[in-house]
Amino acid sequence: MRLMVTLESPGEIILPVHYNYLLQAAIYRQITRPVLREFLHEQGFALGQRRFKLFTFSRLMGRLRLDRAAGKIVFKPPFDLVVCSPIPFVLEEIGNGLLREGNMRLGDSLLEVRAVKVEDVVVRSSPILVRMLSPVVVYSTLETGGKRYTYYYSPFEPRFKELILTNLTKKYLLIFGRPGDGEGFDISPVRVRPSDLKIMEYKGTVIKGWMGTYRLAGDPQLLEVALDAGLGGKNSQGFGCCTVEGRCGGEPPSGNKQGFGMFRVVSR
């Protein structure tokens, strides 16, 4: 499930190049129930020693220009944002917060919420093509010479697929309470260029991820988890959000764009 949010502002807005934490903070602020906000922010859903927030979000999408010298991005309105989660009450809280407040603050900029739409994509067959809306991050913590370091994998390394599958099956187990079917799973780059490597900072930590378009194959329900909860790691920091480009060799998956539950398609 996903929220597709259209935002407006009176003029251009200026954000730091590494603005993920601003978007994350803005999303958390939409959750007005303190218990839920604290649970997601501080704990998340536990599986053994691992914890998952089970939501992700895209980059801010719109016309932009990069001011490298100043380390800033200048966006020209309107802007689009996608927020995804497999947990309905999480999206419900975020969506209702956006509709209730009618605006969203990013740093020093106050953006007007012009529209909120809800989409529930159902994957009926495999394989599908997905395009990253925020970089997919796949990593391991390794040790050499007594020192620990983080190694980030590229989509062209075999370990990339293995870790994506491991991560997805854990999310599946959390969501459905039973093991996911990893038989036949595959992720392979279709349109991924060297420029799709993005090196970012999140609160002082360097993170490497990849944009681009990928072929996903496997159990359709497992692929839905990828769409709803995100691919790879660090999803709640704004990584791994993706959208369906189409089904390889056929029609795209079906999607309900009319909303569900307490949501409705709204233009302000």
Short mmCIF file of C-alpha atoms in Angstrom, two decimals:
data_model
loop_
_atom_site.label_atom_id
_atom_site.label_comp_id
_atom_site.label_asym_id
_atom_site.label_seq_id
_atom_site.Cartn_x
_atom_site.Cartn_y
_atom_site.Cartn_z
CA MET A 1 0.00 0.00 0.00
CA ARG A 2 1.21 3.50 -0.73
CA LEU A 3 0.33 7.13 -0.37
CA MET A 4 1.00 9.39 -3.34
CA VAL A 5 1.25 12.94 -2.05
CA THR A 6 1.29 16.09 -4.18
CA LEU A 7 2.82 19.14 -2.51
CA GLU A 8 2.86 22.82 -3.50
CA SER A 9 4.68 25.94 -2.38
CA PRO A 10 4.50 29.62 -3.33
CA GLY A 11 7.94 29.41 -4.92
CA GLU A 12 11.09 27.37 -5.11
CA ILE A 13 12.36 25.62 -2.01
CA ILE A 14 15.99 25.01 -1.11
CA LEU A 15 17.03 21.83 0.68
CA PRO A 16 20.40 20.34 1.61
CA VAL A 17 21.63 17.69 -0.84
CA HIS A 18 21.31 15.08 1.89
CA TYR A 19 17.73 15.79 2.96
CA ASN A 20 16.46 12.29 3.83
CA TYR A 21 16.33 13.08 7.55
CA LEU A 22 14.10 16.11 6.85
CA LEU A 23 11.58 13.96 4.95
CA GLN A 24 11.72 11.27 7.62
CA ALA A 25 11.06 13.83 10.36
CA ALA A 26 8.17 15.32 8.37
CA ILE A 27 6.57 11.87 7.99
CA TYR A 28 6.92 11.08 11.70
CA ARG A 29 5.26 14.42 12.54
CA GLN A 30 2.10 13.30 10.71
CA ILE A 31 1.66 10.51 13.29
CA THR A 32 -0.27 12.25 16.05
CA ARG A 33 -0.67 9.25 18.34
CA PRO A 34 2.40 9.48 20.62
CA VAL A 35 2.47 5.74 21.34
CA LEU A 36 2.58 4.80 17.65
CA ARG A 37 5.08 7.52 16.78
CA GLU A 38 7.40 6.48 19.60
CA PHE A 39 7.02 2.79 18.74
CA LEU A 40 7.99 3.33 15.10
CA HIS A 41 10.76 5.78 15.85
CA GLU A 42 12.37 4.04 18.79
CA GLN A 43 11.51 0.35 18.38
CA GLY A 44 9.81 -0.99 15.28
CA PHE A 45 8.70 -4.57 14.67
CA ALA A 46 11.12 -7.08 16.20
CA LEU A 47 12.31 -10.31 14.60
CA GLY A 48 15.00 -11.87 16.77
CA GLN A 49 17.74 -9.27 17.16
CA ARG A 50 16.58 -7.32 14.12
CA ARG A 51 14.00 -4.54 14.08
CA PHE A 52 12.07 -3.30 11.06
CA LYS A 53 10.04 -0.09 10.83
CA LEU A 54 8.13 -1.49 7.83
CA PHE A 55 7.73 1.75 5.95
CA THR A 56 9.74 3.57 3.32
CA PHE A 57 9.50 6.68 1.20
CA SER A 58 10.71 8.12 -2.08
CA ARG A 59 12.89 11.04 -2.84
CA LEU A 60 11.10 14.34 -3.31
CA MET A 61 10.18 14.27 -7.01
CA GLY A 62 9.87 17.39 -9.13
CA ARG A 63 11.85 19.80 -11.27
CA LEU A 64 15.14 20.57 -9.61
CA ARG A 65 18.59 21.97 -10.06
CA LEU A 66 21.67 21.09 -8.07
CA ASP A 67 23.92 23.74 -6.53
CA ARG A 68 27.00 21.64 -5.85
CA ALA A 69 29.08 24.52 -4.53
CA ALA A 70 26.52 25.27 -1.82
CA GLY A 71 25.57 21.64 -1.23
CA LYS A 72 21.93 22.47 -1.94
CA ILE A 73 19.07 21.28 -4.16
CA VAL A 74 16.57 23.81 -5.48
CA PHE A 75 13.09 22.38 -6.20
CA LYS A 76 10.44 24.08 -8.31
CA PRO A 77 6.83 23.21 -7.36
CA PRO A 78 4.82 21.06 -7.55
CA PHE A 79 6.52 18.16 -5.79
CA ASP A 80 5.53 14.52 -5.37
CA LEU A 81 6.27 12.14 -2.52
CA VAL A 82 5.48 8.42 -2.17
CA VAL A 83 5.18 6.75 1.25
CA CYS A 84 4.79 2.95 1.43
CA SER A 85 3.98 0.44 4.15
CA PRO A 86 2.43 -3.04 4.36
CA ILE A 87 0.84 -2.03 7.70
CA PRO A 88 -2.52 -0.30 7.01
CA PHE A 89 -2.77 1.59 10.32
CA VAL A 90 0.67 3.15 9.77
CA LEU A 91 -0.34 4.58 6.39
CA GLU A 92 -3.76 5.51 7.78
CA GLU A 93 -2.16 7.59 10.51
CA ILE A 94 0.26 9.31 8.11
CA GLY A 95 -2.44 9.94 5.49
CA ASN A 96 -4.96 11.32 7.97
CA GLY A 97 -2.27 13.55 9.44
CA LEU A 98 -1.48 15.03 6.02
CA LEU A 99 -5.17 15.65 5.29
CA ARG A 100 -5.86 17.09 8.71
CA GLU A 101 -2.92 19.49 8.78
CA GLY A 102 -2.99 20.40 5.11
CA ASN A 103 0.72 21.12 5.07
CA MET A 104 4.09 19.52 5.66
CA ARG A 105 7.21 21.26 6.93
CA LEU A 106 10.59 20.42 5.40
CA GLY A 107 13.29 22.29 7.26
CA ASP A 108 12.45 25.97 6.86
CA SER A 109 9.92 25.38 4.06
CA LEU A 110 6.19 24.89 4.61
CA LEU A 111 4.60 22.88 1.78
CA GLU A 112 0.88 22.74 1.08
CA VAL A 113 -0.68 19.29 0.72
CA ARG A 114 -2.64 19.54 -2.53
CA ALA A 115 -3.64 15.89 -2.96
CA VAL A 116 -3.30 12.53 -1.24
CA LYS A 117 -4.05 9.35 -3.18
CA VAL A 118 -3.90 5.74 -2.04
CA GLU A 119 -2.80 2.82 -4.19
CA ASP A 120 -2.80 -0.86 -3.37
CA VAL A 121 -0.81 -2.71 -6.03
CA VAL A 122 -1.55 -6.41 -6.46
CA VAL A 123 1.14 -8.48 -8.18
CA ARG A 124 -0.57 -11.31 -10.04
CA SER A 125 2.35 -12.77 -11.97
CA SER A 126 6.11 -12.72 -12.26
CA PRO A 127 8.49 -11.25 -13.36
CA ILE A 128 7.90 -7.50 -13.06
CA LEU A 129 9.98 -4.41 -13.73
CA VAL A 130 10.48 -1.97 -10.88
CA ARG A 131 12.05 1.49 -10.88
CA MET A 132 13.69 2.83 -7.75
CA LEU A 133 12.17 6.01 -6.31
CA SER A 134 14.91 6.10 -3.69
CA PRO A 135 18.22 4.19 -3.75
CA VAL A 136 18.27 0.52 -2.83
CA VAL A 137 20.87 -0.15 -0.12
CA VAL A 138 22.42 -3.58 0.44
CA TYR A 139 25.28 -3.98 2.89
CA SER A 140 27.16 -6.23 5.28
CA THR A 141 29.14 -5.39 8.39
CA LEU A 142 32.54 -7.04 7.99
CA GLU A 143 35.68 -7.23 10.09
CA THR A 144 39.32 -7.11 9.07
CA GLY A 145 42.37 -6.61 11.24
CA GLY A 146 40.13 -6.36 14.28
CA LYS A 147 38.23 -3.42 12.80
CA ARG A 148 34.60 -3.47 11.71
CA TYR A 149 33.43 -1.70 8.58
CA THR A 150 30.36 -1.53 6.34
CA TYR A 151 30.59 -2.91 2.82
CA TYR A 152 27.92 -1.78 0.34
CA TYR A 153 27.11 -4.14 -2.53
CA SER A 154 26.39 -3.18 -6.12
CA PRO A 155 23.54 -4.80 -8.12
CA PHE A 156 26.19 -6.57 -10.19
CA GLU A 157 27.53 -8.64 -7.28
CA PRO A 158 25.99 -12.08 -6.52
CA ARG A 159 25.70 -11.26 -2.81
CA PHE A 160 23.34 -8.38 -3.67
CA LYS A 161 20.53 -10.78 -4.63
CA GLU A 162 21.17 -13.08 -1.66
CA LEU A 163 20.89 -10.27 0.87
CA ILE A 164 17.83 -8.75 -0.83
CA LEU A 165 16.06 -12.13 -0.54
CA THR A 166 17.11 -12.64 3.09
CA ASN A 167 15.78 -9.20 3.97
CA LEU A 168 12.50 -9.73 2.08
CA THR A 169 11.77 -13.09 3.70
CA LYS A 170 12.25 -11.56 7.17
CA LYS A 171 9.81 -8.78 6.34
CA TYR A 172 7.36 -11.36 4.96
CA LEU A 173 7.57 -13.37 8.20
CA LEU A 174 6.85 -10.24 10.25
CA ILE A 175 3.89 -9.24 8.09
CA PHE A 176 2.21 -12.62 7.58
CA GLY A 177 3.49 -14.69 10.50
CA ARG A 178 4.77 -17.48 8.26
CA PRO A 179 7.90 -18.03 6.14
CA GLY A 180 7.90 -16.54 2.67
CA ASP A 181 8.50 -18.57 -0.48
CA GLY A 182 11.94 -17.62 -1.77
CA GLU A 183 11.96 -20.29 -4.48
CA GLY A 184 12.77 -18.78 -7.86
CA PHE A 185 13.46 -15.30 -6.50
CA ASP A 186 15.69 -13.13 -8.62
CA ILE A 187 16.60 -9.47 -8.92
CA SER A 188 18.71 -8.29 -11.82
CA PRO A 189 19.62 -4.84 -13.16
CA VAL A 190 17.89 -3.85 -16.39
CA ARG A 191 18.77 -0.17 -16.72
CA VAL A 192 21.41 0.63 -14.13
CA ARG A 193 24.22 3.04 -15.01
CA PRO A 194 27.33 4.09 -13.07
CA SER A 195 25.59 7.41 -12.39
CA ASP A 196 22.84 5.50 -10.53
CA LEU A 197 25.25 4.94 -7.65
CA LYS A 198 24.30 7.50 -5.00
CA ILE A 199 26.58 8.29 -2.07
CA MET A 200 24.60 10.01 0.66
CA GLU A 201 24.86 11.08 4.26
CA TYR A 202 22.27 10.40 6.92
CA LYS A 203 23.00 12.19 10.18
CA GLY A 204 26.73 11.99 9.51
CA THR A 205 26.79 8.38 8.28
CA VAL A 206 27.79 7.72 4.67
CA ILE A 207 25.37 5.38 2.85
CA LYS A 208 25.74 4.00 -0.67
CA GLY A 209 22.72 2.94 -2.74
CA TRP A 210 21.59 2.45 -6.30
CA MET A 211 18.80 3.92 -8.40
CA GLY A 212 17.78 2.36 -11.76
CA THR A 213 15.33 -0.21 -13.09
CA TYR A 214 15.35 -3.88 -12.06
CA ARG A 215 13.69 -7.15 -13.03
CA LEU A 216 12.08 -8.87 -10.05
CA ALA A 217 10.99 -12.50 -10.22
CA GLY A 218 9.54 -14.86 -7.66
CA ASP A 219 6.45 -15.47 -5.58
CA PRO A 220 4.02 -12.59 -6.36
CA GLN A 221 3.20 -12.06 -2.67
CA LEU A 222 6.90 -11.73 -1.88
CA LEU A 223 7.22 -9.15 -4.66
CA GLU A 224 4.32 -7.22 -3.10
CA VAL A 225 6.34 -7.05 0.13
CA ALA A 226 9.17 -5.46 -1.86
CA LEU A 227 6.76 -2.82 -3.17
CA ASP A 228 5.11 -2.16 0.20
CA ALA A 229 8.02 -2.41 2.64
CA GLY A 230 10.92 -1.52 0.34
CA LEU A 231 13.89 -3.32 -1.16
CA GLY A 232 17.08 -3.75 0.83
CA GLY A 233 17.90 -2.04 4.10
CA LYS A 234 17.52 1.33 5.82
CA ASN A 235 13.99 1.72 4.42
CA SER A 236 12.68 4.05 7.12
CA GLN A 237 15.59 6.40 6.40
CA GLY A 238 14.28 6.85 2.86
CA PHE A 239 15.86 3.99 0.93
CA GLY A 240 14.50 1.13 -1.18
CA CYS A 241 11.20 2.68 -2.29
CA CYS A 242 10.23 1.42 -5.75
CA THR A 243 7.36 1.50 -8.22
CA VAL A 244 6.16 -0.94 -10.86
CA GLU A 245 7.15 -0.08 -14.43
CA GLY A 246 5.26 -3.06 -15.82
CA ARG A 247 5.19 -6.83 -16.03
CA CYS A 248 7.91 -8.33 -18.18
CA GLY A 249 6.24 -9.53 -21.37
CA GLY A 250 2.68 -8.56 -20.49
CA GLU A 251 0.22 -6.30 -18.71
CA PRO A 252 1.20 -4.37 -15.57
CA PRO A 253 -0.02 -5.51 -12.16
CA SER A 254 -3.42 -4.27 -11.12
CA GLY A 255 -3.72 -1.36 -8.71
CA ASN A 256 -6.60 0.09 -6.74
CA LYS A 257 -6.21 3.86 -7.00
CA GLN A 258 -9.53 4.77 -5.40
CA GLY A 259 -8.46 4.44 -1.81
CA PHE A 260 -9.50 2.16 1.03
CA GLY A 261 -10.42 2.21 4.69
CA MET A 262 -10.54 5.76 6.07
CA PHE A 263 -8.73 7.18 3.04
CA ARG A 264 -10.16 8.90 0.05
CA VAL A 265 -8.63 10.57 -2.98
CA VAL A 266 -8.46 14.22 -2.03
CA SER A 267 -7.43 17.36 -3.89
CA ARG A 268 -7.25 20.38 -1.67
#
